[in-house]
XYZ file of C-alpha atoms in Angstrom:
773
model
C 36.674 186.044 106.570
C 38.066 189.153 106.919
C 32.004 190.807 106.079
C 34.641 193.622 107.518
C 37.074 190.953 109.295
C 40.300 190.827 107.970
C 39.142 187.885 105.714
C 38.158 188.765 103.623
C 39.527 188.064 99.911
C 41.810 187.483 97.818
C 44.143 190.564 98.227
C 43.931 191.336 102.132
C 47.136 191.016 103.950
C 46.001 191.966 107.506
C 46.823 189.277 109.706
C 43.820 187.600 111.714
C 41.598 189.506 111.640
C 39.420 189.343 108.179
C 38.166 190.123 107.105
C 35.935 194.871 107.829
C 38.214 189.849 105.741
C 37.145 188.935 103.957
C 41.293 190.754 105.467
C 40.435 190.612 97.103
C 39.817 188.478 97.858
C 39.525 189.096 104.065
C 36.801 187.736 103.728
C 37.745 188.421 106.587
C 35.983 193.504 106.969
C 41.284 192.391 106.069
C 43.382 191.660 108.926
C 48.854 191.491 102.743
C 48.094 193.399 99.291
C 47.997 193.494 95.720
C 48.257 196.926 94.233
C 45.757 198.597 92.403
C 46.095 198.579 88.466
C 47.719 201.645 86.704
C 47.878 200.673 83.277
C 46.199 197.736 82.304
C 47.657 194.331 80.633
C 47.081 193.481 77.113
C 45.896 189.677 76.998
C 45.383 187.946 73.737
C 42.427 185.915 74.608
C 44.011 182.743 72.492
C 46.910 182.846 75.153
C 44.720 182.646 78.042
C 45.740 179.498 80.200
C 43.639 178.627 83.088
C 43.932 175.842 85.505
C 41.603 173.531 85.488
C 38.360 174.330 87.731
C 37.050 171.626 90.127
C 33.088 172.106 90.550
C 32.632 170.380 93.944
C 28.813 170.502 94.409
C 27.883 171.588 97.683
C 24.893 168.833 98.799
C 22.005 170.311 100.215
C 20.827 169.271 103.612
C 17.482 168.077 102.258
C 16.481 165.373 99.771
C 17.909 165.536 96.700
C 13.820 165.698 95.101
C 13.805 168.942 96.107
C 15.875 169.726 92.704
C 13.187 168.245 90.687
C 11.298 171.020 88.733
C 8.180 170.097 89.404
C 8.526 169.920 92.776
C 10.708 172.888 93.231
C 7.361 175.527 91.771
C 5.340 174.188 94.499
C 7.932 173.970 97.274
C 7.761 176.136 100.068
C 10.601 178.567 100.486
C 11.205 177.358 103.854
C 12.949 174.126 102.527
C 16.037 173.430 103.760
C 17.359 172.449 100.248
C 16.843 175.636 98.959
C 19.522 176.810 100.950
C 23.297 176.594 100.994
C 25.394 176.084 104.383
C 27.170 179.192 105.391
C 30.131 177.703 106.139
C 30.516 175.076 103.099
C 29.909 178.297 101.153
C 32.900 179.871 102.965
C 35.390 177.405 101.609
C 34.132 177.271 98.185
C 34.770 180.813 98.565
C 38.403 180.409 99.918
C 38.870 177.680 96.786
C 38.581 180.846 94.151
C 41.116 182.369 96.177
C 43.388 179.470 95.992
C 42.568 179.199 92.469
C 43.174 182.284 91.478
C 46.648 181.603 92.967
C 47.075 178.994 89.894
C 46.364 181.519 87.495
C 49.870 181.166 85.387
C 48.726 184.790 83.896
C 49.151 186.336 87.246
C 52.518 187.733 88.151
C 54.851 185.244 90.296
C 54.839 187.064 93.369
C 51.221 188.005 93.265
C 50.579 184.185 93.133
C 52.391 183.625 96.540
C 50.502 186.506 97.738
C 47.191 184.944 97.166
C 48.499 181.747 98.176
C 49.437 183.046 101.384
C 45.914 185.034 101.761
C 44.210 181.384 101.190
C 46.455 180.575 104.317
C 45.263 183.630 105.956
C 41.766 183.301 105.403
C 41.680 179.351 106.249
C 43.340 180.427 109.805
C 40.585 182.736 110.465
C 37.775 180.349 109.271
C 38.817 178.158 111.768
C 39.361 180.603 114.622
C 36.218 182.452 113.960
C 34.034 179.540 112.800
C 34.945 175.880 113.554
C 34.598 175.681 117.269
C 31.048 176.450 117.223
C 30.496 173.579 115.317
C 32.429 171.533 117.381
C 30.647 171.949 120.388
C 26.994 172.141 118.346
C 28.062 168.587 116.850
C 29.524 167.243 120.381
C 26.665 168.484 122.444
C 24.495 166.759 119.796
C 22.627 169.894 119.109
C 20.026 170.687 116.569
C 20.737 172.379 112.955
C 20.465 175.829 113.390
C 20.779 177.742 109.722
C 18.345 177.908 107.605
C 19.729 174.717 105.471
C 19.107 172.245 108.762
C 22.556 170.767 107.899
C 23.317 168.403 111.403
C 26.536 169.524 113.260
C 28.381 166.578 112.873
C 27.770 165.852 109.389
C 28.552 169.424 108.504
C 32.021 169.090 110.627
C 32.727 166.115 108.556
C 32.099 168.226 105.543
C 34.668 171.078 107.065
C 37.438 168.648 107.352
C 36.802 166.946 103.716
C 36.931 169.973 101.818
C 39.691 171.460 103.893
C 41.692 168.398 103.505
C 41.025 168.433 99.923
C 42.038 172.137 98.927
C 45.126 171.667 101.565
C 46.708 169.041 99.377
C 45.911 171.470 95.970
C 47.614 174.285 97.938
C 50.253 172.168 98.792
C 51.098 170.671 95.535
C 51.060 174.381 94.255
C 53.749 175.573 96.089
C 56.056 172.491 95.956
C 55.321 171.687 92.392
C 54.637 175.233 90.902
C 55.421 178.246 92.816
C 59.062 177.181 94.686
C 60.338 175.990 91.471
C 59.442 179.249 89.327
C 60.841 181.567 91.999
C 63.915 179.353 92.058
C 64.166 179.637 88.070
C 64.039 183.476 88.690
C 66.609 183.556 91.169
C 64.779 183.811 94.434
C 65.969 180.752 96.375
C 64.655 179.008 99.863
C 67.675 176.897 101.688
C 67.839 174.745 103.800
C 70.509 175.714 106.531
C 72.240 172.250 106.307
C 72.676 173.162 102.542
C 74.340 176.248 103.377
C 78.130 176.265 102.960
C 80.929 176.841 106.104
C 81.271 180.177 105.441
C 77.477 180.874 105.333
C 76.520 178.629 108.059
C 79.134 180.333 110.378
C 77.443 184.243 109.612
C 73.937 182.240 110.114
C 75.381 181.150 113.372
C 76.577 184.590 114.485
C 73.230 186.253 113.767
C 71.555 183.505 115.877
C 73.506 183.938 118.937
C 73.560 187.659 118.891
C 69.841 188.262 117.515
C 67.956 185.273 118.237
C 69.269 183.158 120.881
C 68.956 186.199 123.861
C 65.207 185.879 123.326
C 64.502 182.404 123.375
C 63.096 180.517 126.521
C 63.137 176.924 126.324
C 60.477 175.296 128.860
C 60.617 171.616 130.000
C 58.144 169.672 130.513
C 57.777 166.976 133.500
C 55.700 166.350 136.643
C 56.923 170.253 138.180
C 56.357 171.813 135.189
C 53.146 171.586 133.533
C 53.174 171.517 129.342
C 52.868 175.248 128.874
C 49.774 177.269 127.350
C 50.374 177.963 124.055
C 49.299 181.232 122.009
C 47.132 181.253 118.944
C 49.191 180.827 115.647
C 52.616 180.707 117.409
C 55.436 178.732 115.882
C 56.566 175.905 118.464
C 58.875 172.884 118.718
C 58.441 170.240 120.628
C 61.466 167.939 121.421
C 62.636 164.837 122.956
C 65.786 165.204 124.753
C 68.545 162.439 125.764
C 70.816 163.377 128.665
C 74.508 162.852 127.684
C 76.030 164.042 130.969
C 77.050 161.270 133.693
C 75.191 161.784 136.898
C 71.461 163.147 135.479
C 69.102 160.764 136.571
C 66.371 161.308 133.645
C 68.141 160.270 130.950
C 64.828 161.771 128.476
C 63.140 164.329 128.665
C 60.688 166.577 126.474
C 60.513 170.428 126.325
C 58.379 172.824 124.166
C 60.233 176.318 122.456
C 58.016 178.904 121.285
C 59.837 180.746 117.771
C 59.563 184.475 118.912
C 56.871 186.798 117.001
C 59.374 189.365 117.289
C 62.325 187.946 115.405
C 62.657 188.161 111.500
C 60.877 184.853 109.485
C 62.821 185.367 106.681
C 66.481 185.630 106.282
C 68.584 186.362 103.714
C 72.195 185.122 103.500
C 74.293 186.511 100.633
C 76.440 184.421 98.261
C 78.733 187.046 97.632
C 80.111 188.351 101.317
C 78.000 186.064 103.347
C 76.303 188.374 105.425
C 73.004 187.744 106.690
C 70.272 190.534 106.931
C 66.521 189.872 107.615
C 65.370 192.379 104.793
C 63.738 191.085 101.889
C 64.025 193.821 99.540
C 67.709 192.482 99.585
C 66.856 189.014 98.509
C 68.380 188.915 94.958
C 69.203 186.557 93.067
C 73.169 186.719 94.716
C 72.029 184.567 97.935
C 69.621 182.502 99.628
C 66.477 182.712 101.808
C 66.501 180.707 105.123
C 63.249 180.097 107.262
C 64.453 181.761 111.163
C 62.486 178.187 112.487
C 64.988 176.158 110.292
C 67.790 178.320 111.803
C 66.599 177.549 115.456
C 65.641 174.199 115.023
C 69.541 173.892 113.346
C 70.388 175.193 117.132
C 68.383 173.601 119.544
C 71.562 171.793 121.293
C 72.849 175.158 122.734
C 69.665 175.520 124.643
C 70.216 172.416 127.015
C 73.135 171.954 128.329
C 74.202 168.256 128.986
C 71.391 167.607 126.882
C 70.866 166.905 122.866
C 68.115 166.801 121.121
C 66.950 163.189 120.232
C 63.837 164.408 118.107
C 62.188 167.240 117.102
C 59.355 168.779 114.922
C 57.390 171.908 114.871
C 53.738 172.486 115.341
C 51.078 175.819 115.553
C 47.600 175.736 117.227
C 44.517 177.740 116.465
C 42.433 178.432 118.932
C 38.641 179.708 118.809
C 38.989 183.839 118.814
C 34.851 183.895 118.770
C 34.667 184.310 122.455
C 31.925 186.315 123.979
C 32.311 189.960 125.638
C 30.502 190.150 128.612
C 29.247 193.632 128.067
C 26.671 193.646 130.688
C 28.805 192.580 133.817
C 31.672 194.851 133.518
C 31.788 198.674 134.514
C 32.396 199.608 131.402
C 33.076 198.453 127.568
C 36.929 199.170 127.451
C 37.834 197.060 129.942
C 35.631 194.397 128.705
C 37.257 194.490 125.733
C 40.718 194.788 126.894
C 40.234 191.309 129.185
C 38.513 189.712 126.049
C 41.176 190.121 123.780
C 43.678 189.088 126.626
C 41.807 185.572 126.967
C 41.223 185.185 123.164
C 45.014 184.255 123.122
C 44.365 181.499 125.080
C 40.507 180.133 123.989
C 40.123 176.662 123.641
C 41.978 174.762 120.702
C 40.163 174.043 117.121
C 43.358 173.283 115.127
C 46.575 171.916 115.457
C 49.223 171.953 112.411
C 52.411 169.394 112.643
C 54.899 169.453 109.934
C 55.220 166.428 107.569
C 57.594 163.761 109.068
C 57.485 164.512 112.831
C 58.361 161.394 114.864
C 55.320 159.159 116.047
C 56.152 159.753 119.754
C 56.300 163.360 119.872
C 52.616 163.393 118.399
C 51.369 161.180 120.867
C 53.214 163.523 123.405
C 51.166 166.274 121.732
C 47.924 164.418 121.980
C 48.309 163.770 125.147
C 48.950 166.971 126.291
C 46.326 168.763 124.593
C 43.411 166.457 124.944
C 42.286 166.987 121.592
C 40.505 164.212 118.950
C 42.885 163.271 115.639
C 40.389 164.500 112.992
C 41.879 167.929 114.992
C 45.311 167.438 113.689
C 46.813 168.472 109.927
C 49.584 167.790 108.907
C 51.551 170.286 106.544
C 54.014 169.894 103.452
C 54.332 173.232 103.557
C 55.789 175.883 106.286
C 53.778 176.148 108.773
C 52.227 179.761 109.002
C 52.384 179.933 105.251
C 49.959 183.333 105.733
C 53.556 185.114 106.252
C 54.483 184.498 103.014
C 53.080 187.398 101.843
C 55.922 189.315 102.782
C 57.468 188.309 100.113
C 56.031 191.181 98.210
C 58.385 193.415 100.029
C 61.108 191.608 97.112
C 62.261 194.058 94.960
C 61.444 192.856 91.866
C 58.968 194.819 89.786
C 58.755 192.517 86.872
C 57.259 189.555 88.762
C 54.380 191.877 90.482
C 51.290 193.636 88.888
C 52.659 197.164 87.737
C 52.560 199.852 90.268
C 49.517 201.955 90.516
C 48.355 205.743 89.775
C 45.458 206.502 91.714
C 43.551 209.935 90.445
C 43.234 212.397 92.945
C 39.586 213.955 92.312
C 39.721 218.098 90.906
C 37.509 219.151 94.182
C 40.916 217.752 96.364
C 43.333 219.135 94.380
C 45.841 221.303 96.126
C 44.789 224.813 96.466
C 41.609 224.222 96.437
C 38.971 224.366 98.996
C 36.843 221.283 99.205
C 33.866 222.585 101.223
C 33.123 225.375 98.211
C 33.084 222.387 95.631
C 31.193 219.744 98.020
C 28.728 222.402 98.332
C 28.079 222.933 94.402
C 27.302 219.390 93.718
C 27.717 215.716 95.198
C 31.193 214.209 94.774
C 31.814 210.444 94.571
C 34.931 208.502 94.599
C 35.855 205.006 93.967
C 39.144 203.948 95.850
C 41.605 203.010 95.212
C 41.186 204.089 91.616
C 40.716 207.507 93.066
C 43.093 207.873 95.564
C 42.310 207.874 99.272
C 44.034 211.479 99.833
C 40.761 212.779 99.237
C 39.413 211.543 102.153
C 42.867 212.538 104.011
C 42.716 215.976 102.627
C 38.889 216.436 103.628
C 39.951 215.872 107.414
C 43.085 217.497 106.957
C 41.176 220.904 105.386
C 38.605 220.606 108.026
C 41.182 220.598 111.083
C 43.367 223.464 109.593
C 40.463 225.313 108.713
C 39.595 228.121 111.051
C 35.740 228.086 110.146
C 35.514 224.584 110.849
C 33.886 224.178 114.307
C 33.336 220.422 115.113
C 34.146 216.884 113.676
C 32.232 213.695 114.035
C 33.864 210.420 112.915
C 33.233 206.900 113.457
C 36.540 204.883 113.199
C 36.092 200.999 112.993
C 39.637 200.431 111.934
C 41.984 202.468 112.287
C 45.321 201.069 111.218
C 48.790 201.154 113.342
C 49.791 204.505 111.593
C 46.122 206.163 110.959
C 46.445 209.554 109.653
C 42.906 209.858 109.667
C 43.208 209.809 114.052
C 46.166 212.352 113.252
C 43.951 214.615 111.514
C 41.438 214.458 114.387
C 44.152 215.052 117.007
C 45.251 218.139 114.855
C 41.746 219.356 114.741
C 42.036 219.071 118.992
C 44.835 220.814 119.229
C 43.814 223.589 117.426
C 40.430 224.482 119.588
C 37.373 222.525 117.810
C 35.381 220.384 119.371
C 35.859 216.280 117.860
C 34.375 213.846 118.800
C 35.427 209.959 117.639
C 32.800 207.050 117.758
C 35.589 204.112 117.861
C 34.290 200.528 117.666
C 36.392 198.695 120.343
C 34.955 195.071 119.202
C 36.450 195.311 115.710
C 37.574 191.869 115.526
C 41.667 191.798 115.410
C 42.232 195.418 115.472
C 40.638 196.039 119.081
C 44.342 196.500 120.517
C 45.077 199.124 117.968
C 41.583 200.463 118.438
C 41.957 201.209 122.217
C 45.734 202.449 121.364
C 44.153 205.210 119.403
C 40.949 205.738 121.402
C 43.187 205.871 124.769
C 45.573 208.596 122.900
C 42.845 210.649 121.595
C 41.037 210.734 125.095
C 44.428 212.293 126.562
C 44.692 215.119 124.268
C 40.893 216.164 124.791
C 38.942 214.197 121.775
C 35.478 213.265 122.637
C 36.050 209.378 122.897
C 32.838 207.289 122.645
C 33.434 203.429 122.658
C 29.872 202.684 121.036
C 27.284 200.414 122.138
C 27.011 197.333 124.224
C 25.507 194.676 122.069
C 25.702 196.169 119.097
C 28.983 197.228 116.956
C 28.955 200.404 115.281
C 30.029 199.773 111.467
C 28.854 202.870 109.368
C 31.445 204.571 107.631
C 30.673 208.603 108.594
C 32.730 211.736 109.212
C 30.503 214.898 109.837
C 31.924 218.361 109.449
C 30.052 221.484 110.788
C 31.592 224.951 109.367
C 30.598 228.793 109.921
C 29.927 230.233 107.052
C 28.415 233.911 106.612
C 27.203 233.676 109.981
C 25.542 230.612 109.892
C 26.676 226.860 110.304
C 26.804 224.476 107.299
C 27.024 220.769 107.332
C 29.545 218.340 104.930
C 28.960 214.551 105.657
C 31.218 211.647 103.988
C 29.750 208.430 103.679
C 31.763 205.575 103.304
C 31.714 201.447 102.176
C 34.922 201.089 103.574
C 37.014 201.623 106.874
C 38.759 204.705 107.566
C 42.059 202.976 106.992
C 44.866 204.429 104.362
C 46.488 200.780 104.282
C 43.460 198.952 103.074
C 41.909 202.024 101.187
C 45.145 201.207 98.707
C 43.480 197.277 98.277
C 40.063 197.402 99.058
C 37.930 198.662 96.246
C 34.986 200.921 98.233
C 32.526 204.311 97.279
C 32.734 207.260 99.273
C 30.548 210.249 99.082
C 30.860 213.729 99.755
C 27.803 215.972 100.523
C 26.155 219.186 101.574
C 22.507 217.587 101.281
C 20.245 218.805 103.866
C 18.528 215.695 104.518
C 21.507 213.262 104.708
C 23.202 215.526 107.057
C 20.181 215.814 109.352
C 20.142 211.841 109.604
C 23.816 211.964 109.854
C 23.639 214.459 112.864
C 20.638 212.846 114.282
C 22.813 209.109 113.836
C 25.727 210.710 116.034
C 23.217 212.125 118.632
C 21.898 207.908 119.245
C 25.518 206.703 118.763
C 26.938 209.489 121.466
C 24.189 209.586 123.596
C 20.634 207.934 124.215
C 17.240 207.900 121.498
C 16.285 205.852 119.113
C 15.345 206.894 115.625
C 12.143 205.001 113.729
C 12.510 206.786 110.439
C 15.409 208.936 108.654
C 14.635 211.273 105.958
C 17.334 209.536 103.302
C 19.461 206.883 105.216
C 19.011 203.335 105.537
C 20.419 202.327 109.114
C 20.224 199.227 110.732
C 19.194 197.463 113.353
C 15.722 199.616 112.994
C 15.487 200.839 109.237
C 17.805 198.860 107.084
C 16.364 195.286 106.895
C 12.477 196.880 106.163
C 13.747 199.396 103.896
C 15.679 196.951 101.675
C 12.277 194.595 101.830
C 10.211 197.303 100.855
C 12.353 198.208 97.852
C 12.695 194.483 96.763
C 8.323 194.192 97.263
C 8.154 197.379 95.459
C 10.287 195.836 92.498
C 7.755 192.451 92.609
C 4.795 194.959 92.590
C 6.258 197.079 89.432
C 7.068 193.625 87.523
C 3.581 192.601 87.906
C 2.569 195.469 86.003
C 5.214 196.814 83.495
C 7.443 193.488 83.487
C 10.766 195.093 83.762
C 11.264 194.540 87.565
C 15.455 194.711 87.858
C 17.785 194.267 91.056
C 21.127 194.527 91.085
C 23.071 193.698 94.191
C 26.425 193.749 95.266
C 27.957 192.877 98.548
C 30.717 190.612 100.158
C 28.259 188.120 101.858
C 24.488 187.173 101.302
C 23.198 184.880 103.934
C 20.602 186.337 105.841
C 17.675 184.052 105.393
C 14.548 186.462 105.735
C 16.531 188.809 102.590
C 17.350 185.265 100.506
C 13.786 184.523 100.793
C 12.326 187.370 99.750
C 14.808 187.582 96.848
C 13.184 183.787 95.682
C 9.991 185.675 96.114
C 11.182 188.067 93.915
C 12.605 185.718 91.282
C 9.442 183.880 91.369
C 7.143 187.092 90.280
C 10.041 187.531 87.471
C 12.191 189.836 88.559
C 15.520 189.788 87.372
C 17.926 189.601 90.064
C 22.005 189.974 89.110
C 23.814 189.656 92.180
C 27.381 189.955 92.252
C 28.682 188.355 95.691
C 32.239 188.439 96.682
C 32.184 185.460 99.639
C 29.732 183.577 101.420
C 26.364 183.428 99.446
C 23.606 181.093 100.651
C 21.041 181.857 98.285
C 21.077 178.727 95.519
C 20.599 180.424 91.464
C 18.684 179.282 88.927
C 16.112 176.711 90.408
C 13.594 176.191 88.453
C 10.171 177.497 89.822
C 12.495 179.139 92.516
C 15.370 181.753 91.878
C 15.415 180.876 87.437
C 15.749 184.841 86.920
C 18.540 185.061 89.687
C 22.295 184.835 88.427
C 25.246 185.213 91.220
C 28.707 186.076 90.170
C 31.830 186.481 92.224
C 35.056 188.739 91.078
C 38.221 187.544 92.689
C 41.034 189.753 91.368
C 44.082 192.087 92.386
C 42.098 194.268 94.040
C 39.597 193.107 96.939
C 35.689 193.990 95.915
C 34.414 195.685 98.776
C 31.999 197.901 97.852
C 28.041 196.991 98.614
C 25.551 198.341 95.898
C 21.892 197.863 95.822
C 19.715 199.001 92.662
C 16.413 199.008 92.059
C 15.032 199.855 88.507
C 11.675 200.584 89.705
C 10.527 200.685 86.570
C 12.492 203.440 84.962
C 12.677 205.855 87.820
C 15.827 203.928 89.139
C 17.306 204.453 92.833
C 20.734 202.956 94.004
C 22.201 202.726 97.624
C 25.732 202.349 98.797
C 27.072 201.890 102.103
C 28.543 199.832 104.950
C 25.998 197.000 104.892
C 26.341 193.159 103.757
C 22.993 190.886 103.811
C 24.222 188.932 106.951
C 21.695 188.930 109.983
C 24.580 190.671 111.974
C 24.807 193.693 109.248
C 20.890 193.905 109.635
C 20.330 193.260 113.272
C 23.617 193.376 115.229
C 25.489 196.559 114.080
C 24.864 200.218 113.270
C 25.161 200.472 109.707
C 24.417 203.148 106.993
C 23.029 202.786 103.253
C 22.794 205.721 101.322
C 20.956 206.846 98.214
C 23.157 208.464 95.599
C 20.057 211.227 94.595
C 21.786 212.443 90.840
C 21.328 210.874 88.193
C 24.829 210.866 86.549
C 26.303 209.384 89.515
C 23.626 206.511 89.488
C 24.353 205.960 85.691
C 28.264 206.358 86.089
C 28.284 203.871 88.822
C 26.016 201.643 86.857
C 28.200 201.898 83.620
C 31.760 202.414 85.068
C 31.452 199.492 88.003
C 28.589 197.531 88.035
C 28.058 196.466 83.809
C 31.829 196.071 83.631
C 31.961 193.752 87.106
C 28.798 191.667 85.213
C 30.756 191.567 81.673
C 34.143 190.667 83.240
C 35.341 187.025 81.975
C 38.873 186.764 83.415
C 38.651 187.266 87.171
C 34.746 185.911 87.670
C 33.864 182.639 88.776
C 29.399 182.140 88.182
C 27.877 180.115 90.929
C 25.507 176.995 89.921
C 22.594 175.916 91.924
C 24.163 173.509 93.666
C 26.680 175.746 95.572
C 29.882 175.316 93.284
C 31.429 178.174 91.239
C 32.605 177.809 87.399
C 35.412 180.173 86.304
C 34.686 182.128 83.127
C 37.070 182.030 80.422
C 37.080 183.843 76.789
C 35.225 181.828 74.465
C 37.321 181.516 71.367
C 36.324 184.543 69.465
C 34.956 186.476 72.409
C 37.606 189.329 73.605
C 38.731 189.456 77.444
C 37.241 191.778 79.701
C 39.217 192.184 82.665
C 36.563 194.536 84.914
C 39.178 195.620 87.210
C 41.134 196.905 83.909
C 38.275 198.464 82.640
C 37.613 200.284 85.323
C 40.958 201.628 86.182
C 40.995 202.589 82.320
C 37.610 204.586 81.953
C 36.389 205.660 85.777
C 35.547 209.473 85.755
C 31.843 209.139 88.642
C 31.649 212.909 88.295
C 31.202 212.696 84.466
C 28.097 214.862 83.327
């Protein structure tokens, strides 16, 4: 979802994860990716064709009388009717991703990518959120969220809304995207439709590359129904004996489709060769799904039997388990145990292919012991989230143009970046500004003999992390290197454990974070000896130190030598690696101690300034806005007349535009080719403006349960450039923007007849220069 889960949003291609989600669309903080824009598309307004946008109301948990203006002016801000249920809001977010895939103006393969992200997000939603609601509903628990929606009703709404959007998604693939791919020469074929020569080659490929790794599993009195791992593709089969002398004529079995064999096979029409490399998928062949090939060769696995009936199914398990941090000898062992156990968490959902015989369905019902409403019948291939791999097809005309990120001058070859940072703060915005500037900062720190120490937080390293490699190189060159590795980054735990152990083996001082707190702050701290004394340099970001996701996530990064900020970062690293509580920082807002009161104080100050001067203005750009106390204080600001503009990518519990409560609040969401991931907080303050950015969303977990950092932008030109080059363009977007209605639904903006098309991501790509004076 994934937040920094890989749910994140419309352009996240990471597997569940995210979501850091959400994950352009994680939602989950990933966790599949559309590329950053290079040259803007020129689209004339009259030619814009958009799919019809459904405006589905999210019903409030309290009576509809709360919608009346007279009552709302007097209603308590604790009234549940003022808050949107977070899980229902999440579904509305994923609906935006789906409807982006419906947009005919988006290149065809990118539309397939958006559809795969929709399914990936939905997988993560079930893995992370739904089991808790199921448990509450079964136990008759009281509502827990500020909206006070009863769990049973919430579960019913989830089922209804998910079923609705799944039907739309399936229709999109069957009726639109698949036929359009075929028109462009990208064709899917069933094994049964191949010619004899192609079948022969496919059979050879099966015998040599797939058959040896298959493990059929019988189900009978002596061999119970096996444990099914999370999100794996499986066959369930009924077998019939064909050899004489077999006493039991009918058997049941299960077969897992291995996750280490290719999902897509390209079969040439010319020489019938079979290759798992989708870059070869041209008009001169067809694509066959591996499970279709396996399904047609099942009889080879059961000598003496024939497969009487078969069907595919896929299980989604709960992954939102608890790590027993307090009872474990060390956090590393606790996380490792948790990762292993998560593969077999409680079953939340079962997907079955349409047409599965009823006898096999009954067999699954019996052995999985689930409620019928946990089963979903699918008309599209199961595990559709994997169809994002079709972006590997070498058809540039069916994708967004390649991006060409800029490298800031301070990080160009031959320049000493520390000299440049010492002169002034440097602000960058990825992926428009290349992430290579961060890697260059680390590379120079690793190689520079004057650098004596590097301290780094790592939340989602990635499988091939140049950041981790730079830290290893720095240690090999004798520098003091400390890596604060967050082992509990959902769905990235194993990769983080592997990097942590490798760095520890090579002498890096590795700290595994806090019990009870996730370390989500994005910090790199460099200590350098200059003219006989130690100087310090800091990088603070809003996104992970992950070179892959930095190509598709929009994130701000600040390089600074500011003394107060460096003192704060130095103190915070000592807290993270040692013991101590810091209740006051000079410039930074740091959760869990100073961020919530700091933001609240800034909002209340804006209320006071508006009462005096009438010009109160707050702008919030974040991924999620769900914390009850934060929404409540924003309602207070709106009642006082403060203008509040929110750009919220994902979940939003706030209801904008309610008379007497949130008249002055607007909420919009940008869902485009890039995943909007930066968090920006702006306060007008009667002209003495303040702006913060960093890693924290307005979620309870970010404010109370994590170490997060927001840093102020102290230089006026940087604040102005962020406002004019990033924030204002997103407030003007009429192509990728969705405006939230007070009932929780969204309306997609479209250019009016005489209005100029305004794509904020393209405008940013054209004009971005955050160092402009």
